[in-house]
């Protein structure tokens, strides 16, 4: 997951949390097929916590690999923009 995806999902979770908090208990239970509103709120908080603590080595666009050097070492053509 890229940082942009993490950030977007985090925004979605915060928006969903606000919507759920504003809904009546019966509507939340029906919409999420849950036993209680607090159960859904706890699940959303759990996802928010996981997203906020996401370290994700794959978040960086630059993985540190010297691709030009690799291509040159293998005799491949290098196209530079």
Short mmCIF file of N, CA, C and O in Angstrom, two decimals:
data_model
loop_
_atom_site.label_atom_id
_atom_site.label_comp_id
_atom_site.label_asym_id
_atom_site.label_seq_id
_atom_site.Cartn_x
_atom_site.Cartn_y
_atom_site.Cartn_z
N UNK A 1 0.84 -1.17 0.00
CA UNK A 1 0.00 0.00 0.00
C UNK A 1 0.89 1.24 0.00
O UNK A 1 1.84 1.33 0.77
N UNK A 2 0.61 2.16 -0.86
CA UNK A 2 1.37 3.41 -0.93
C UNK A 2 0.84 4.39 0.11
O UNK A 2 -0.29 4.29 0.58
N UNK A 3 1.66 5.37 0.46
CA UNK A 3 1.25 6.36 1.46
C UNK A 3 -0.01 7.10 1.03
O UNK A 3 -0.85 7.40 1.87
N UNK A 4 -0.16 7.36 -0.25
CA UNK A 4 -1.37 8.04 -0.75
C UNK A 4 -2.60 7.18 -0.47
O UNK A 4 -3.63 7.68 -0.03
N UNK A 5 -2.48 5.87 -0.70
CA UNK A 5 -3.60 4.96 -0.44
C UNK A 5 -3.92 4.90 1.05
O UNK A 5 -5.09 4.88 1.44
N UNK A 6 -2.88 4.87 1.87
CA UNK A 6 -3.07 4.85 3.32
C UNK A 6 -3.77 6.13 3.77
O UNK A 6 -4.73 6.09 4.54
N UNK A 7 -3.30 7.25 3.26
CA UNK A 7 -3.89 8.53 3.62
C UNK A 7 -5.35 8.63 3.17
O UNK A 7 -6.21 9.09 3.93
N UNK A 8 -5.62 8.18 1.96
CA UNK A 8 -7.00 8.21 1.45
C UNK A 8 -7.92 7.32 2.29
O UNK A 8 -9.03 7.70 2.63
N UNK A 9 -7.44 6.13 2.62
CA UNK A 9 -8.26 5.20 3.42
C UNK A 9 -8.47 5.75 4.82
O UNK A 9 -9.55 5.60 5.39
N UNK A 10 -7.47 6.40 5.37
CA UNK A 10 -7.59 7.02 6.69
C UNK A 10 -8.66 8.11 6.67
O UNK A 10 -9.49 8.19 7.58
N UNK A 11 -8.66 8.92 5.63
CA UNK A 11 -9.70 9.94 5.48
C UNK A 11 -11.08 9.32 5.40
O UNK A 11 -12.04 9.80 6.01
N UNK A 12 -11.19 8.23 4.64
CA UNK A 12 -12.47 7.53 4.51
C UNK A 12 -12.95 7.01 5.86
O UNK A 12 -14.13 7.10 6.19
N UNK A 13 -12.02 6.47 6.64
CA UNK A 13 -12.37 5.93 7.96
C UNK A 13 -12.87 7.03 8.89
O UNK A 13 -13.85 6.84 9.61
N UNK A 14 -12.18 8.16 8.89
CA UNK A 14 -12.62 9.28 9.74
C UNK A 14 -14.01 9.77 9.31
O UNK A 14 -14.86 10.06 10.16
N UNK A 15 -14.26 9.85 8.01
CA UNK A 15 -15.57 10.26 7.53
C UNK A 15 -16.64 9.25 7.92
O UNK A 15 -17.74 9.61 8.35
N UNK A 16 -16.32 7.97 7.75
CA UNK A 16 -17.26 6.91 8.12
C UNK A 16 -17.56 6.95 9.61
O UNK A 16 -18.71 6.78 10.03
N UNK A 17 -16.54 7.19 10.42
CA UNK A 17 -16.71 7.27 11.87
C UNK A 17 -17.69 8.39 12.24
O UNK A 17 -18.59 8.19 13.05
N UNK A 18 -17.52 9.54 11.63
CA UNK A 18 -18.42 10.66 11.90
C UNK A 18 -19.86 10.34 11.48
O UNK A 18 -20.81 10.67 12.18
N UNK A 19 -20.01 9.68 10.33
CA UNK A 19 -21.34 9.30 9.86
C UNK A 19 -22.00 8.31 10.82
O UNK A 19 -23.19 8.45 11.14
N UNK A 20 -21.24 7.33 11.26
CA UNK A 20 -21.78 6.31 12.17
C UNK A 20 -22.17 6.94 13.50
O UNK A 20 -23.23 6.63 14.06
N UNK A 21 -21.34 7.84 14.00
CA UNK A 21 -21.66 8.50 15.27
C UNK A 21 -22.96 9.31 15.17
O UNK A 21 -23.69 9.42 16.15
N UNK A 22 -23.24 9.85 13.99
CA UNK A 22 -24.43 10.67 13.81
C UNK A 22 -25.71 9.84 13.57
O UNK A 22 -26.81 10.35 13.73
N UNK A 23 -25.55 8.57 13.22
CA UNK A 23 -26.70 7.71 12.93
C UNK A 23 -27.33 7.17 14.21
O UNK A 23 -26.64 6.96 15.20
N UNK A 24 -28.62 6.88 14.15
CA UNK A 24 -29.26 6.20 15.28
C UNK A 24 -28.77 4.74 15.37
O UNK A 24 -28.36 4.15 14.36
N UNK A 25 -28.82 4.19 16.55
CA UNK A 25 -28.35 2.82 16.79
C UNK A 25 -28.99 1.81 15.85
O UNK A 25 -28.31 0.97 15.26
N UNK A 26 -30.28 1.90 15.67
CA UNK A 26 -31.00 0.92 14.84
C UNK A 26 -30.54 0.97 13.38
O UNK A 26 -30.41 -0.05 12.72
N UNK A 27 -30.27 2.18 12.88
CA UNK A 27 -29.82 2.33 11.50
C UNK A 27 -28.42 1.75 11.30
O UNK A 27 -28.15 1.09 10.30
N UNK A 28 -27.54 1.99 12.27
CA UNK A 28 -26.18 1.45 12.19
C UNK A 28 -26.23 -0.08 12.20
O UNK A 28 -25.57 -0.73 11.39
N UNK A 29 -27.02 -0.65 13.10
CA UNK A 29 -27.12 -2.11 13.21
C UNK A 29 -27.65 -2.72 11.91
O UNK A 29 -27.17 -3.75 11.46
N UNK A 30 -28.62 -2.06 11.31
CA UNK A 30 -29.20 -2.56 10.08
C UNK A 30 -28.20 -2.43 8.91
O UNK A 30 -28.00 -3.36 8.15
N UNK A 31 -27.56 -1.28 8.80
CA UNK A 31 -26.64 -1.00 7.70
C UNK A 31 -25.40 -1.91 7.75
O UNK A 31 -24.95 -2.42 6.73
N UNK A 32 -24.86 -2.11 8.95
CA UNK A 32 -23.62 -2.88 9.10
C UNK A 32 -23.88 -4.33 9.55
O UNK A 32 -22.93 -5.08 9.75
N UNK A 33 -25.14 -4.69 9.70
CA UNK A 33 -25.50 -6.03 10.16
C UNK A 33 -24.73 -6.37 11.44
O UNK A 33 -24.02 -7.37 11.54
N UNK A 34 -24.86 -5.48 12.42
CA UNK A 34 -24.12 -5.61 13.68
C UNK A 34 -25.09 -5.65 14.85
O UNK A 34 -26.28 -5.34 14.71
N UNK A 35 -24.57 -6.04 16.00
CA UNK A 35 -25.39 -6.10 17.21
C UNK A 35 -25.50 -4.74 17.90
O UNK A 35 -26.49 -4.48 18.58
N UNK A 36 -24.47 -3.90 17.74
CA UNK A 36 -24.53 -2.60 18.40
C UNK A 36 -23.71 -1.55 17.64
O UNK A 36 -22.79 -1.89 16.89
N UNK A 37 -24.06 -0.32 17.89
CA UNK A 37 -23.34 0.81 17.28
C UNK A 37 -21.91 0.87 17.81
O UNK A 37 -20.97 1.13 17.06
N UNK A 38 -21.74 0.60 19.08
CA UNK A 38 -20.41 0.67 19.69
C UNK A 38 -19.46 -0.37 19.08
O UNK A 38 -18.25 -0.14 18.99
N UNK A 39 -20.00 -1.50 18.65
CA UNK A 39 -19.19 -2.53 17.99
C UNK A 39 -18.59 -2.00 16.69
O UNK A 39 -17.41 -2.18 16.41
N UNK A 40 -19.40 -1.31 15.90
CA UNK A 40 -18.94 -0.75 14.63
C UNK A 40 -17.94 0.38 14.87
O UNK A 40 -16.91 0.46 14.20
N UNK A 41 -18.23 1.22 15.83
CA UNK A 41 -17.31 2.31 16.17
C UNK A 41 -15.96 1.74 16.58
O UNK A 41 -14.91 2.24 16.16
N UNK A 42 -15.97 0.68 17.37
CA UNK A 42 -14.72 0.05 17.81
C UNK A 42 -13.95 -0.52 16.61
O UNK A 42 -12.72 -0.39 16.55
N UNK A 43 -14.65 -1.11 15.66
CA UNK A 43 -13.98 -1.66 14.47
C UNK A 43 -13.36 -0.55 13.62
O UNK A 43 -12.26 -0.72 13.10
N UNK A 44 -14.06 0.56 13.50
CA UNK A 44 -13.52 1.68 12.72
C UNK A 44 -12.29 2.26 13.42
O UNK A 44 -11.28 2.53 12.78
N UNK A 45 -12.36 2.41 14.75
CA UNK A 45 -11.20 2.89 15.51
C UNK A 45 -10.02 1.93 15.35
O UNK A 45 -8.87 2.36 15.25
N UNK A 46 -10.30 0.64 15.33
CA UNK A 46 -9.25 -0.37 15.15
C UNK A 46 -8.56 -0.21 13.80
O UNK A 46 -7.33 -0.26 13.71
N UNK A 47 -9.35 0.02 12.76
CA UNK A 47 -8.76 0.22 11.43
C UNK A 47 -7.96 1.52 11.37
O UNK A 47 -6.87 1.57 10.79
N UNK A 48 -8.48 2.57 12.00
CA UNK A 48 -7.76 3.85 12.04
C UNK A 48 -6.41 3.68 12.74
O UNK A 48 -5.38 4.15 12.25
N UNK A 49 -6.41 2.97 13.86
CA UNK A 49 -5.17 2.73 14.60
C UNK A 49 -4.17 1.96 13.75
O UNK A 49 -2.98 2.29 13.72
N UNK A 50 -4.65 0.94 13.04
CA UNK A 50 -3.77 0.15 12.19
C UNK A 50 -3.20 0.99 11.06
O UNK A 50 -2.00 0.90 10.74
N UNK A 51 -4.03 1.84 10.45
CA UNK A 51 -3.56 2.69 9.36
C UNK A 51 -2.57 3.74 9.85
O UNK A 51 -1.58 4.02 9.17
N UNK A 52 -2.83 4.31 11.03
CA UNK A 52 -1.93 5.34 11.56
C UNK A 52 -0.57 4.76 11.96
O UNK A 52 0.44 5.45 11.92
N UNK A 53 -0.55 3.49 12.33
CA UNK A 53 0.72 2.88 12.73
C UNK A 53 1.39 2.13 11.58
O UNK A 53 2.42 1.51 11.77
N UNK A 54 0.82 2.22 10.40
CA UNK A 54 1.35 1.50 9.24
C UNK A 54 2.73 2.03 8.88
O UNK A 54 2.90 3.21 8.62
N UNK A 55 3.71 1.16 8.90
CA UNK A 55 5.08 1.54 8.58
C UNK A 55 5.33 1.38 7.09
O UNK A 55 5.90 2.24 6.46
N UNK A 56 4.92 0.27 6.56
CA UNK A 56 4.95 -0.02 5.13
C UNK A 56 6.23 0.32 4.41
O UNK A 56 6.39 1.42 3.91
N UNK A 57 7.11 -0.64 4.31
CA UNK A 57 8.33 -0.42 3.54
C UNK A 57 8.02 -0.14 2.08
O UNK A 57 8.82 0.40 1.35
N UNK A 58 6.83 -0.57 1.64
CA UNK A 58 6.47 -0.37 0.25
C UNK A 58 5.81 0.98 0.00
O UNK A 58 5.28 1.22 -1.07
N UNK A 59 5.86 1.87 0.97
CA UNK A 59 5.21 3.17 0.83
C UNK A 59 6.03 4.14 -0.04
O UNK A 59 5.49 5.06 -0.61
N UNK A 60 7.30 3.91 -0.12
CA UNK A 60 8.15 4.82 -0.87
C UNK A 60 8.14 4.49 -2.35
O UNK A 60 8.18 3.34 -2.75
N UNK A 61 8.08 5.50 -3.16
CA UNK A 61 8.15 5.31 -4.61
C UNK A 61 9.56 4.88 -5.01
O UNK A 61 9.74 4.18 -5.98
N UNK A 62 10.56 5.32 -4.25
CA UNK A 62 11.95 4.98 -4.54
C UNK A 62 12.36 3.84 -3.62
O UNK A 62 12.47 4.01 -2.41
N UNK A 63 12.59 2.68 -4.20
CA UNK A 63 12.95 1.52 -3.38
C UNK A 63 14.45 1.41 -3.15
O UNK A 63 14.92 0.45 -2.57
N UNK A 64 15.22 2.39 -3.61
CA UNK A 64 16.65 2.42 -3.37
C UNK A 64 17.48 1.65 -4.39
O UNK A 64 18.70 1.68 -4.33
N UNK A 65 16.83 0.98 -5.29
CA UNK A 65 17.54 0.19 -6.29
C UNK A 65 18.11 1.10 -7.37
O UNK A 65 17.43 2.00 -7.86
N UNK A 66 19.34 0.83 -7.76
CA UNK A 66 19.98 1.58 -8.85
C UNK A 66 19.67 0.85 -10.16
O UNK A 66 20.44 0.01 -10.62
N UNK A 67 18.51 1.15 -10.73
CA UNK A 67 18.08 0.45 -11.93
C UNK A 67 18.94 0.77 -13.15
O UNK A 67 19.18 -0.09 -13.98
N UNK A 68 19.43 1.99 -13.24
CA UNK A 68 20.29 2.34 -14.36
C UNK A 68 21.59 1.55 -14.28
O UNK A 68 22.04 0.96 -15.27
N UNK A 69 22.18 1.47 -13.09
CA UNK A 69 23.38 0.68 -12.90
C UNK A 69 23.14 -0.80 -13.20
O UNK A 69 23.99 -1.47 -13.80
N UNK A 70 21.99 -1.31 -12.80
CA UNK A 70 21.66 -2.70 -13.07
C UNK A 70 21.55 -2.95 -14.57
O UNK A 70 22.09 -3.93 -15.09
N UNK A 71 20.84 -2.05 -15.26
CA UNK A 71 20.70 -2.20 -16.71
C UNK A 71 22.06 -2.15 -17.41
O UNK A 71 22.34 -2.95 -18.30
N UNK A 72 22.89 -1.20 -17.01
CA UNK A 72 24.22 -1.08 -17.62
C UNK A 72 25.06 -2.32 -17.34
O UNK A 72 25.77 -2.80 -18.23
N UNK A 73 24.99 -2.85 -16.12
CA UNK A 73 25.80 -4.03 -15.79
C UNK A 73 25.36 -5.27 -16.56
O UNK A 73 26.14 -6.19 -16.75
N UNK A 74 24.13 -5.27 -17.02
CA UNK A 74 23.63 -6.41 -17.78
C UNK A 74 23.69 -6.16 -19.30
O UNK A 74 23.19 -6.96 -20.08
N UNK A 75 24.29 -5.04 -19.68
CA UNK A 75 24.43 -4.73 -21.11
C UNK A 75 23.15 -4.28 -21.76
O UNK A 75 23.04 -4.31 -22.99
N UNK A 76 22.22 -3.84 -20.97
CA UNK A 76 20.93 -3.38 -21.53
C UNK A 76 21.02 -1.90 -21.89
O UNK A 76 21.80 -1.15 -21.30
N UNK A 77 20.18 -1.51 -22.83
CA UNK A 77 20.11 -0.10 -23.20
C UNK A 77 19.42 0.68 -22.08
O UNK A 77 18.49 0.18 -21.45
N UNK A 78 19.88 1.89 -21.87
CA UNK A 78 19.29 2.74 -20.86
C UNK A 78 18.66 3.94 -21.53
O UNK A 78 19.32 4.67 -22.27
N UNK A 79 17.38 4.11 -21.28
CA UNK A 79 16.67 5.26 -21.85
C UNK A 79 16.50 6.28 -20.73
O UNK A 79 15.92 5.98 -19.70
N UNK A 80 17.00 7.46 -20.94
CA UNK A 80 16.89 8.52 -19.93
C UNK A 80 15.93 9.58 -20.45
O UNK A 80 16.00 10.00 -21.58
N UNK A 81 15.05 9.99 -19.61
CA UNK A 81 14.04 11.00 -20.00
C UNK A 81 14.54 12.37 -19.74
O UNK A 81 15.00 12.87 -18.94
#
